[in-house]
mmCIF file of C-alpha atoms and ligand atoms in Angstrom:
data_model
loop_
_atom_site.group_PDB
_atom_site.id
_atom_site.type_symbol
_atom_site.label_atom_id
_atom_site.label_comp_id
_atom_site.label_asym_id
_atom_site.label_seq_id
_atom_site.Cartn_x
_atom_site.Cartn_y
_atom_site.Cartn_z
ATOM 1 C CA UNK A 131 0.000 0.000 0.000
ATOM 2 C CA UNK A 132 1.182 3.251 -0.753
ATOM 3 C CA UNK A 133 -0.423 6.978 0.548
ATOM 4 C CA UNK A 134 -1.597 9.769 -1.858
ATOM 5 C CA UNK A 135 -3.134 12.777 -1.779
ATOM 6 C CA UNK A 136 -6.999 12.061 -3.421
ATOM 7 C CA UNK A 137 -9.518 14.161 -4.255
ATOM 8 C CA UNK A 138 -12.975 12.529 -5.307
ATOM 9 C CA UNK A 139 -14.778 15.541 -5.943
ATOM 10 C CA UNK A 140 -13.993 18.900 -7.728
ATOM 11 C CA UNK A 141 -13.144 21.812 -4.946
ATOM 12 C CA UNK A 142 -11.248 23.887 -3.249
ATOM 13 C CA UNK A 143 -7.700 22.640 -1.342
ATOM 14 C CA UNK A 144 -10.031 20.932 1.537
ATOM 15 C CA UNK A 145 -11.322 18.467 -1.117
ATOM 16 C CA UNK A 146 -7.730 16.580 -1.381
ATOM 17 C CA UNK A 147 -7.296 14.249 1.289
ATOM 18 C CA UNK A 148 -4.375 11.423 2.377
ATOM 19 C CA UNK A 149 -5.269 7.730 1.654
ATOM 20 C CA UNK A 150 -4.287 4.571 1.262
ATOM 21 C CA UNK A 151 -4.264 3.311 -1.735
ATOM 22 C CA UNK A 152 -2.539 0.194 -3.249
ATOM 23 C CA UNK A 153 1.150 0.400 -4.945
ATOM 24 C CA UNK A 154 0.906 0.851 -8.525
ATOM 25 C CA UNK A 155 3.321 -2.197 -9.735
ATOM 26 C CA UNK A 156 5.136 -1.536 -13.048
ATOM 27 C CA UNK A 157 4.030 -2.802 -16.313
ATOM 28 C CA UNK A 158 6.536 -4.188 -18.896
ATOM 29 C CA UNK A 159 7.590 -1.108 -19.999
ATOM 30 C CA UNK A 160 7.297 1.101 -16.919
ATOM 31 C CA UNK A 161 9.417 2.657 -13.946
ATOM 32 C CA UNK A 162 8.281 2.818 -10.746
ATOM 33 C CA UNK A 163 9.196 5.679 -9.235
ATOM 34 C CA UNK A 164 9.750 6.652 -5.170
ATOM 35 C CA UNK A 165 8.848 9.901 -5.571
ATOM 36 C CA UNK A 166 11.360 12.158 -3.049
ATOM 37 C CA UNK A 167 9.679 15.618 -4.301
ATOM 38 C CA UNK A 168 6.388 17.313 -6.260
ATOM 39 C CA UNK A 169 4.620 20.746 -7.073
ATOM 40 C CA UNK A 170 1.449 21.777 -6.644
ATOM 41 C CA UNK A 171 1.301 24.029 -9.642
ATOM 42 C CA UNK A 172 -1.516 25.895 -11.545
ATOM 43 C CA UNK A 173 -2.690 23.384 -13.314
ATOM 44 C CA UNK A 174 -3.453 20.907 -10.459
ATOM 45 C CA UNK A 175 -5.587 24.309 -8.892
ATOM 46 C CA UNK A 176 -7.420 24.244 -12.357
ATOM 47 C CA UNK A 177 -8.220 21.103 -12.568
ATOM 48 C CA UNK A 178 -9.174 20.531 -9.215
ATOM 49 C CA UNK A 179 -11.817 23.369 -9.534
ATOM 50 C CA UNK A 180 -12.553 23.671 -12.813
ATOM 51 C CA UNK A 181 -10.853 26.787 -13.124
ATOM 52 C CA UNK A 182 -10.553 26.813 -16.560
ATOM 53 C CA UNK A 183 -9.902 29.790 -19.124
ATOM 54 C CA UNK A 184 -13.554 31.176 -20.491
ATOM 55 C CA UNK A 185 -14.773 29.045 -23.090
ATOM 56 C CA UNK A 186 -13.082 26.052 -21.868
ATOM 57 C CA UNK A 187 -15.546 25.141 -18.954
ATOM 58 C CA UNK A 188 -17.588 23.260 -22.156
ATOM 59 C CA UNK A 189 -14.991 20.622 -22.921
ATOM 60 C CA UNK A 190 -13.171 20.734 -19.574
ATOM 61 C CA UNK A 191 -15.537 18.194 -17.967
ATOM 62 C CA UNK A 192 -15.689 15.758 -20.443
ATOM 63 C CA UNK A 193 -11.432 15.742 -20.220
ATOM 64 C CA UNK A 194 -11.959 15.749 -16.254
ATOM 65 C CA UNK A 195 -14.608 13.850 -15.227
ATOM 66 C CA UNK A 196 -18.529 15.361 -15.278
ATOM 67 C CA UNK A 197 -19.472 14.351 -11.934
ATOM 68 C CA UNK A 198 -16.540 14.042 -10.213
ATOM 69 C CA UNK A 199 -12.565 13.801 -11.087
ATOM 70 C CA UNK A 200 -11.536 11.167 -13.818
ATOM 71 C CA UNK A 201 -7.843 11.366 -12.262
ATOM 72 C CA UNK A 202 -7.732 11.169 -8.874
ATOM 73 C CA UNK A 203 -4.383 12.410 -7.841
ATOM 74 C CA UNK A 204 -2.995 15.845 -8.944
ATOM 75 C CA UNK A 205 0.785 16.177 -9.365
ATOM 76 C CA UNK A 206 2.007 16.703 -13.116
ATOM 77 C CA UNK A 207 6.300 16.598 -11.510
ATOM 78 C CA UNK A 208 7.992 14.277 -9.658
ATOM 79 C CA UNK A 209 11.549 14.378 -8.597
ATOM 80 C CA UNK A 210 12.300 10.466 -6.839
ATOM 81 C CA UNK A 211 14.479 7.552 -7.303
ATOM 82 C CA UNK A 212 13.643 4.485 -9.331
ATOM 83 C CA UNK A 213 12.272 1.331 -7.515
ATOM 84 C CA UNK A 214 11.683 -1.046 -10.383
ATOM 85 C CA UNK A 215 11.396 -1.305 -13.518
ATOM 86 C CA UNK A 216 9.406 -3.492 -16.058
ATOM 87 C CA UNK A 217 10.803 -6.216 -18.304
ATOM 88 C CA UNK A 218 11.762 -4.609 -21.045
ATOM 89 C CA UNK A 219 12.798 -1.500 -19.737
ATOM 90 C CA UNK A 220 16.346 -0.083 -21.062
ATOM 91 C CA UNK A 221 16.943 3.793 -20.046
ATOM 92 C CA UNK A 222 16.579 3.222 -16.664
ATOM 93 C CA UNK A 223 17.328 0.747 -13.468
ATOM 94 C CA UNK A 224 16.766 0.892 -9.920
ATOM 95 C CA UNK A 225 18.131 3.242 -7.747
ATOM 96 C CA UNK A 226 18.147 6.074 -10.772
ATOM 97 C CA UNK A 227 17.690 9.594 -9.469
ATOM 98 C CA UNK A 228 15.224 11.184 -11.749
ATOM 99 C CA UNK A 229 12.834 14.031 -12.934
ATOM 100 C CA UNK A 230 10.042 13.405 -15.000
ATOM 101 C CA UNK A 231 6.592 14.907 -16.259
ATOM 102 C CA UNK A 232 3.832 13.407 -15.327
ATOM 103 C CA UNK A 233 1.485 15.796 -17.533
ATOM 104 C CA UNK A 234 -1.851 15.282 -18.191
ATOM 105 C CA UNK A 235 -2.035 11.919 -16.386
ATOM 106 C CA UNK A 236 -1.316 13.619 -13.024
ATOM 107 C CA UNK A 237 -0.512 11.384 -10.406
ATOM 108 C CA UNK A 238 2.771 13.017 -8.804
ATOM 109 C CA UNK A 239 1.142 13.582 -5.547
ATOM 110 C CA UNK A 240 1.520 9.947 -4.041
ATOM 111 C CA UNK A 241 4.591 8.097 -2.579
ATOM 112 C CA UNK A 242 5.075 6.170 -5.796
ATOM 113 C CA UNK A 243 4.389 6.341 -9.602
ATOM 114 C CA UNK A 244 4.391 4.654 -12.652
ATOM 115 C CA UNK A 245 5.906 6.110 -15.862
ATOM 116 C CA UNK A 246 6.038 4.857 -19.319
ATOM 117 C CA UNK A 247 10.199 4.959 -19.353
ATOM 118 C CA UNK A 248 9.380 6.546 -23.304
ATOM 119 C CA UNK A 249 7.670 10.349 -20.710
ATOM 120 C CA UNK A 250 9.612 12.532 -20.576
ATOM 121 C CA UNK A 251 11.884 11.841 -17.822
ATOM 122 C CA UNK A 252 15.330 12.332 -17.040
ATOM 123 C CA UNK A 253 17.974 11.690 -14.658
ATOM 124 C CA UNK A 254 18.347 14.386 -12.068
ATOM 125 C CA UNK A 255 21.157 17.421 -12.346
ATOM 126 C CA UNK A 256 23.295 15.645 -9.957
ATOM 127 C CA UNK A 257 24.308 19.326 -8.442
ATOM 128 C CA UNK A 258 20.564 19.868 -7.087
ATOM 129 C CA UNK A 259 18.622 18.282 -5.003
ATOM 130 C CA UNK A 260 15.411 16.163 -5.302
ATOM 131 C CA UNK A 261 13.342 19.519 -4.064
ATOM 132 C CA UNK A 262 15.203 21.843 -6.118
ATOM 133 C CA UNK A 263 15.255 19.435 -9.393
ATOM 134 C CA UNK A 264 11.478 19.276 -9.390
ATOM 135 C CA UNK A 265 10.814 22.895 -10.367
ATOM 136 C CA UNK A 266 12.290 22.516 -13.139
ATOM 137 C CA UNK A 267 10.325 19.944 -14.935
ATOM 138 C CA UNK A 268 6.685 21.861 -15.131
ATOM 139 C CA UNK A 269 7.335 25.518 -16.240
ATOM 140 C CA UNK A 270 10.272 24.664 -17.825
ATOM 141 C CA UNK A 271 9.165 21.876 -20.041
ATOM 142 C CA UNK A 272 5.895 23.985 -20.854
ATOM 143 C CA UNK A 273 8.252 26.974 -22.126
ATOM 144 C CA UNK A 274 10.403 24.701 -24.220
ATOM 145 C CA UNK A 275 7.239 22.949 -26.146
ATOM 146 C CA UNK A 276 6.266 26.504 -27.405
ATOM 147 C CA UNK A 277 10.446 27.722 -28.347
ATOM 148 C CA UNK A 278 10.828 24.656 -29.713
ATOM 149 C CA UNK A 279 8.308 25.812 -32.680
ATOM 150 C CA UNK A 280 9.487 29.617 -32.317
ATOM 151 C CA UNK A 281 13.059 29.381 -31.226
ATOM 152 C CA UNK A 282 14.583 32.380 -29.875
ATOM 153 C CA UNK A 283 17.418 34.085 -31.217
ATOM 154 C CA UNK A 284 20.488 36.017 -29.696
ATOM 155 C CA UNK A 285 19.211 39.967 -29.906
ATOM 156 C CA UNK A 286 15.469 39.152 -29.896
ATOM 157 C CA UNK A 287 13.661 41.254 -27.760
ATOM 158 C CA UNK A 288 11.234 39.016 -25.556
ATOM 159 C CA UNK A 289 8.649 40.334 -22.984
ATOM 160 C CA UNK A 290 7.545 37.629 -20.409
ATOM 161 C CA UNK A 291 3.778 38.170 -18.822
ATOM 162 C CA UNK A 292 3.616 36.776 -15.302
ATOM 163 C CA UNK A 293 7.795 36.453 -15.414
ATOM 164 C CA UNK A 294 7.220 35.707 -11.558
ATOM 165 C CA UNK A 295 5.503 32.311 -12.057
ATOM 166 C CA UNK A 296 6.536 28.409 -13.192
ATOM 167 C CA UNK A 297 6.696 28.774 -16.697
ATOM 168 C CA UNK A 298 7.393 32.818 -16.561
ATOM 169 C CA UNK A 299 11.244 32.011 -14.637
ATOM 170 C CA UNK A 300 11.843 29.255 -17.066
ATOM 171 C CA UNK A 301 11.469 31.952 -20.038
ATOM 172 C CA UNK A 302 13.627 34.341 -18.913
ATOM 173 C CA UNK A 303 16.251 31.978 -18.020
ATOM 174 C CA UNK A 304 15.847 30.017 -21.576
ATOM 175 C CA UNK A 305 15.643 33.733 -23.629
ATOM 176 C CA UNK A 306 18.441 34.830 -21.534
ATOM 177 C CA UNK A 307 20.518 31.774 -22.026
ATOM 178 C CA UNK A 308 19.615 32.085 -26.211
ATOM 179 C CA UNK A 309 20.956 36.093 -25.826
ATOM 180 C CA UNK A 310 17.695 37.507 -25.943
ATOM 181 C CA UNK A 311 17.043 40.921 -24.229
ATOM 182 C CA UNK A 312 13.859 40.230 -21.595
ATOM 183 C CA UNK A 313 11.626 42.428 -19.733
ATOM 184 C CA UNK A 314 9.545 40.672 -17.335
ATOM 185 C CA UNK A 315 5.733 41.742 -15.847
ATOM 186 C CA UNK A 316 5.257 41.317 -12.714
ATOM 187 C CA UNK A 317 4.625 42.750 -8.834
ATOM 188 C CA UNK A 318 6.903 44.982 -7.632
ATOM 189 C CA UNK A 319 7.474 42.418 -4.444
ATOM 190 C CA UNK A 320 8.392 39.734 -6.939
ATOM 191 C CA UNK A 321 10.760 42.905 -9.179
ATOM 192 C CA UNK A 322 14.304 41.340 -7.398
ATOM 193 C CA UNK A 323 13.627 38.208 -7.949
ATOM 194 C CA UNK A 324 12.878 38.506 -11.548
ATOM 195 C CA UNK A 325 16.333 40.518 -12.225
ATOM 196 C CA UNK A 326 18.172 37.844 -10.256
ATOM 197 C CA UNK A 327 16.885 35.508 -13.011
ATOM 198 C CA UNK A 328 17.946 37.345 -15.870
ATOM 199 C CA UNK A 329 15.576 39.878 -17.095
ATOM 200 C CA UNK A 330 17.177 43.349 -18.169
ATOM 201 C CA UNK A 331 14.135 45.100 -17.095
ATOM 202 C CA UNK A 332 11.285 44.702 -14.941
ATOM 203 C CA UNK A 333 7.953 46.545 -15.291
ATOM 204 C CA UNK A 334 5.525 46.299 -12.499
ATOM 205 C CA UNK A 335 1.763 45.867 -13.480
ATOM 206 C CA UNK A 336 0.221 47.950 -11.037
ATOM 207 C CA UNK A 337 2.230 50.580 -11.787
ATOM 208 C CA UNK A 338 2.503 50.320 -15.416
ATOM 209 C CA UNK A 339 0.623 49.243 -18.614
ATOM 210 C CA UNK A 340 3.178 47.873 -20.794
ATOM 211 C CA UNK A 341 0.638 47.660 -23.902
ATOM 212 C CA UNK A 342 0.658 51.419 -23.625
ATOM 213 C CA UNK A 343 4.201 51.988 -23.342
ATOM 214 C CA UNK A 344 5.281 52.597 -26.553
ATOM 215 C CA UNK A 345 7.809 49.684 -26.708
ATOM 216 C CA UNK A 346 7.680 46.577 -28.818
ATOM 217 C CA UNK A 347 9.124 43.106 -29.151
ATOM 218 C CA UNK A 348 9.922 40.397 -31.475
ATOM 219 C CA UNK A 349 8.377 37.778 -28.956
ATOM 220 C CA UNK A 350 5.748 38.188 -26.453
ATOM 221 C CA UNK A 351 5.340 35.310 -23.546
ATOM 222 C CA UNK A 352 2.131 35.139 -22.281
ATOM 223 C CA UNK A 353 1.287 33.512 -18.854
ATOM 224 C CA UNK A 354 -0.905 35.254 -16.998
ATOM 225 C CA UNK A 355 -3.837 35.114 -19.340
ATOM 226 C CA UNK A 356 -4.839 38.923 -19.813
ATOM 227 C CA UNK A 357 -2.783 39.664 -22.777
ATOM 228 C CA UNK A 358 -4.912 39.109 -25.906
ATOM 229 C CA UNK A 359 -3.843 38.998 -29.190
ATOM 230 C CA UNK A 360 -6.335 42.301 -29.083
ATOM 231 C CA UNK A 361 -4.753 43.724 -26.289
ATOM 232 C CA UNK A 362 -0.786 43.082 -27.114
ATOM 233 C CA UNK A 363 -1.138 43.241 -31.142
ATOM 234 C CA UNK A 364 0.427 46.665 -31.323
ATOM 235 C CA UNK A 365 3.081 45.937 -28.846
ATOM 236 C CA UNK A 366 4.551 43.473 -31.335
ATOM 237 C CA UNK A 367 6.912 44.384 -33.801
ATOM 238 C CA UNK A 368 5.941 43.119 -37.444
ATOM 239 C CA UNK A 369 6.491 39.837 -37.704
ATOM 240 C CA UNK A 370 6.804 38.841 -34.392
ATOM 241 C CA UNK A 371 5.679 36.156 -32.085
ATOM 242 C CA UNK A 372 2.828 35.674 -29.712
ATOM 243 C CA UNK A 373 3.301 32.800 -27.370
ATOM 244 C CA UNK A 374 -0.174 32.051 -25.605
ATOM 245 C CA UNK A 375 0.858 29.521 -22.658
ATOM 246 C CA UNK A 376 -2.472 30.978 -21.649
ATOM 247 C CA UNK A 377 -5.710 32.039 -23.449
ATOM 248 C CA UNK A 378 -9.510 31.356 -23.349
ATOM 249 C CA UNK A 379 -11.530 29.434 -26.499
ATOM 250 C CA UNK A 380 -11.626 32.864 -28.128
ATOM 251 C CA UNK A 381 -7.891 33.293 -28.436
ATOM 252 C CA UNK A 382 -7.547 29.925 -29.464
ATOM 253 C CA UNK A 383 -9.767 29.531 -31.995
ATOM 254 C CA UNK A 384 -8.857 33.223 -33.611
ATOM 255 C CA UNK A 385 -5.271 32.732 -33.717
ATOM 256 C CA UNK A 386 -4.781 31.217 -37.256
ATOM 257 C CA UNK A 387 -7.164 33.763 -38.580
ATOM 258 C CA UNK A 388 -5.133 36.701 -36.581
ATOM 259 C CA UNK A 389 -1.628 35.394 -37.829
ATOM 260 C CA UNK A 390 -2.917 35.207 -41.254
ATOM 261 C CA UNK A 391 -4.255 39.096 -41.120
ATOM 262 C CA UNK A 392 -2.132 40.619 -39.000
ATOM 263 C CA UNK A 393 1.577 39.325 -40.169
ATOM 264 C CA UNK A 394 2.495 38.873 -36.598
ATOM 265 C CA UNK A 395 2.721 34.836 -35.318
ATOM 266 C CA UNK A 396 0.618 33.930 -32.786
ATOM 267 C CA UNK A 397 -0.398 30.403 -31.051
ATOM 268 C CA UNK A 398 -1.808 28.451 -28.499
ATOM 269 C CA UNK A 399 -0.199 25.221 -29.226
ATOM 270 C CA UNK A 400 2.501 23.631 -28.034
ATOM 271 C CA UNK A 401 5.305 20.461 -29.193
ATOM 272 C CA UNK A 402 4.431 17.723 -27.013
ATOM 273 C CA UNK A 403 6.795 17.218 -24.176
ATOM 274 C CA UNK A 404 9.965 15.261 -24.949
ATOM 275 C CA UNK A 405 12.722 13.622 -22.361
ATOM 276 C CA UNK A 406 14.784 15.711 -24.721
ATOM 277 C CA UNK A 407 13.720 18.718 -22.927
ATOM 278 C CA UNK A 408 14.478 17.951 -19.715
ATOM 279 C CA UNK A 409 18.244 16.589 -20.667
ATOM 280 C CA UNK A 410 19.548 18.439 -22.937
ATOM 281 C CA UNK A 411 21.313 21.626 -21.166
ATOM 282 C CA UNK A 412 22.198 23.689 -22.790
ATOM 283 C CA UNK A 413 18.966 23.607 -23.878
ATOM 284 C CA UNK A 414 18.819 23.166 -27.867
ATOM 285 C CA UNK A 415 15.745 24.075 -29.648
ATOM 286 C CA UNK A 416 13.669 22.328 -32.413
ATOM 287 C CA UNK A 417 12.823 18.642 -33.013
HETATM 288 N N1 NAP B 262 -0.229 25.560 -22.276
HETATM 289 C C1 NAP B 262 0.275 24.784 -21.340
HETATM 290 O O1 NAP B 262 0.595 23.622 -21.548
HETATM 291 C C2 NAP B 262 0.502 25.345 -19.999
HETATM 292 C C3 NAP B 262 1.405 24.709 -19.135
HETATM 293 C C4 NAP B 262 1.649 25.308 -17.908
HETATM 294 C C5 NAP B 262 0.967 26.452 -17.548
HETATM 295 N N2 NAP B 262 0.065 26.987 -18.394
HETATM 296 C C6 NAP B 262 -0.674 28.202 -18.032
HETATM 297 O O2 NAP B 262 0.264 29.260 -18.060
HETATM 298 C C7 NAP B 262 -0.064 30.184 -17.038
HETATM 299 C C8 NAP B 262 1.175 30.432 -16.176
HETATM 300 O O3 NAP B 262 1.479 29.258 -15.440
HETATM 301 P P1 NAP B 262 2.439 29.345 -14.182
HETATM 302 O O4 NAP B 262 2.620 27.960 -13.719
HETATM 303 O O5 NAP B 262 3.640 30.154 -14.509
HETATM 304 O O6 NAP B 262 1.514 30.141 -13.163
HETATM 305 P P2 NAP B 262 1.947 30.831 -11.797
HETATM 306 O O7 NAP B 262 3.145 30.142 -11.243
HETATM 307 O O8 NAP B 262 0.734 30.944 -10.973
HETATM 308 O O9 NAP B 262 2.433 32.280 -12.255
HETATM 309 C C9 NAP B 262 1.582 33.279 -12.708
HETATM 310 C C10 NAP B 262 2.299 34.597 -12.499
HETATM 311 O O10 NAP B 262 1.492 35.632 -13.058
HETATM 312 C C11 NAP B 262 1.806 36.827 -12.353
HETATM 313 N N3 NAP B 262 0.692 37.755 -12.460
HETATM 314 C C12 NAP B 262 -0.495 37.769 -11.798
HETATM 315 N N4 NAP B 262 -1.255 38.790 -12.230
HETATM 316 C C13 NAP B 262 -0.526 39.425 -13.185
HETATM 317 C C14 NAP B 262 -0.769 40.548 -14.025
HETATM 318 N N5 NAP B 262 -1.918 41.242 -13.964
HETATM 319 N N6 NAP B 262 0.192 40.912 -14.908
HETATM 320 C C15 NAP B 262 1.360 40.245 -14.991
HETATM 321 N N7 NAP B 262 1.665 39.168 -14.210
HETATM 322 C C16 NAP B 262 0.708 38.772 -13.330
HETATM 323 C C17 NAP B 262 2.074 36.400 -10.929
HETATM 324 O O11 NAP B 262 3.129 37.237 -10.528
HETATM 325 P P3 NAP B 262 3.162 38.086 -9.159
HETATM 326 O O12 NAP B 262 3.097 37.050 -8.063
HETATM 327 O O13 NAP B 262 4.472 38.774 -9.242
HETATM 328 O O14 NAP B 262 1.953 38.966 -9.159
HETATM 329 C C18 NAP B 262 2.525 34.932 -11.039
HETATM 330 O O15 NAP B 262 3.881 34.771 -10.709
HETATM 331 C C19 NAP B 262 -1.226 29.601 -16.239
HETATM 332 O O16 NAP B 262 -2.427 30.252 -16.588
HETATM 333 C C20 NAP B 262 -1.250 28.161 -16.643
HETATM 334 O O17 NAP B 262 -2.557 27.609 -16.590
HETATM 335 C C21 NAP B 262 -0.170 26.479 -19.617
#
């Protein structure tokens, strides 16, 4: 037997409770996982809610569950050592340190897993630790399926929406890394942190519009979900980019249709998730 964190209905944080459950056992071509480490990131608060982006609340349910939660443990990171590992398993053997993405299935909030070894998973950065390693995987992995498809180049000018968050800290590290110059949005508390990571300048949102600045870029990074196509469009130079990590049904429907008019890129769509994204450093873009 094993204990997770389950929640049988959709709700606030008192709907996820500790059970026991029984230990998942690996199939032929799975790891089982100890897992040392987790997140609870945005996307287990969505899901557990319903908090979805307007638009989506039609489809969300039938992904989810309708009446209650299809998946019954959140967690889309773990960070843990190897305990098994099926038959025919080659990358990895017991006693492995690794990271991996759980994604969609979830399931990283329990004391063990089981991964396809074929996920994207990877051993861990032996110079951090299994808490440290972990917060890498989700906003990381999320910012390299969108650069993957719009890689960044040295002298690009990239603005980062929400810089403060998961996926936000992963951009400006990857666009700093590729030479890019990066201004990040966020609170003024959160203004430190965001230099410390690499962004050349920081704009605060309660104190400034940045749509109404004057400035432009060659990529925008959005990840806070107020920065329409509509809102941004003039704050992108011609030809530039518009990365929607976050948008409602509107955006993501219209985005073809606004690329096509407007010159400018834009998209809500993402490479799926590789194990080449969480090994590779430095990271190298493309497929
Ligand atoms: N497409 C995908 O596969 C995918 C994957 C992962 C995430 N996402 C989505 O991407 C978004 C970002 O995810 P995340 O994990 O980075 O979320 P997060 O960790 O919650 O970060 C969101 C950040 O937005 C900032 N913020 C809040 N209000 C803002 C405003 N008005 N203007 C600018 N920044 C503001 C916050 O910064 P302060 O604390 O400084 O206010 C916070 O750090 C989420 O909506 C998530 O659902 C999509």
């Amino acid at each position: 037997m094993m204990k997770a964190a389950i929640y049988r209905k959709f709700g606030g944080p008192e709907v996820v409770n500790i059970e026991e459950i029984p230990k998942p056992s690996p199939r032929n071509t799975d790891i089982l996982v100890k897992v040392l480490a987790t997140t609870v990131s945005i996307a287990d608060h969505r899901v557990r809610c319903l908090d979805l982006p307007k638009g989506f609340w039609i489809f969300g349910p039938l992904a989810l569950g309708v009446f209650a939660p299809r998946k019954k443990i959140l967690g889309m990171d773990i960070a843990g050592i190897v305990q098994a590992v099926g038959k025919s398993v080659t990358k990895f053997k017991p006693g492995d340190e690794v990271i991996a993405l759980t994604g969609a299935n979830f399931g990283g909030h329990a004391e063990y897993v089981c991964l396809p070894e074929n996920d994207p998973i990877s051993l861990k950065p032996k110079n951090m630790n299994f808490e440290e390693a972990v917060t890498l995987v989700f906003g990381g992995v999320t910012a390299l399926s969108f650069f993957n498809r719009f890689p960044i180049k040295s002298g690009d000018e990239v603005l980062v929406n929400g810089a403060s968050g998961a996926v936000g800290t992963a951009v400006i590290q990857i666009a700093n890394h590729f030479g890019a110059i990066v201004t990040g949005i966020c609170s003024g508390g959160n203004a430190k942190f965001v230099s410390l990571l690499g962004a050349h300048h920081v704009i605060d949102y309660k104190r400034e519009d940045f749509t109404k600045n004057g400035e432009t870029y060659d990529v925008i990074v959005e990840c806070v979900g107020n920065a329409s196509f509509e809102r941004v469009r003039d704050s992108i130079k011609p030809g530039g980019v518009l990365l929607l990590m976050i948008t409602d049904l509107k955006g993501t429907l219209s985005a073809w249709l606004n690329s096509k008019k407007s010159g400018k890129r834009i998209t809500a769509s993402q490479d799926k998730p590789l194990a080449k994204d969480l090994v590779s450093y430095p990271p190298k873009l493309g497929r």
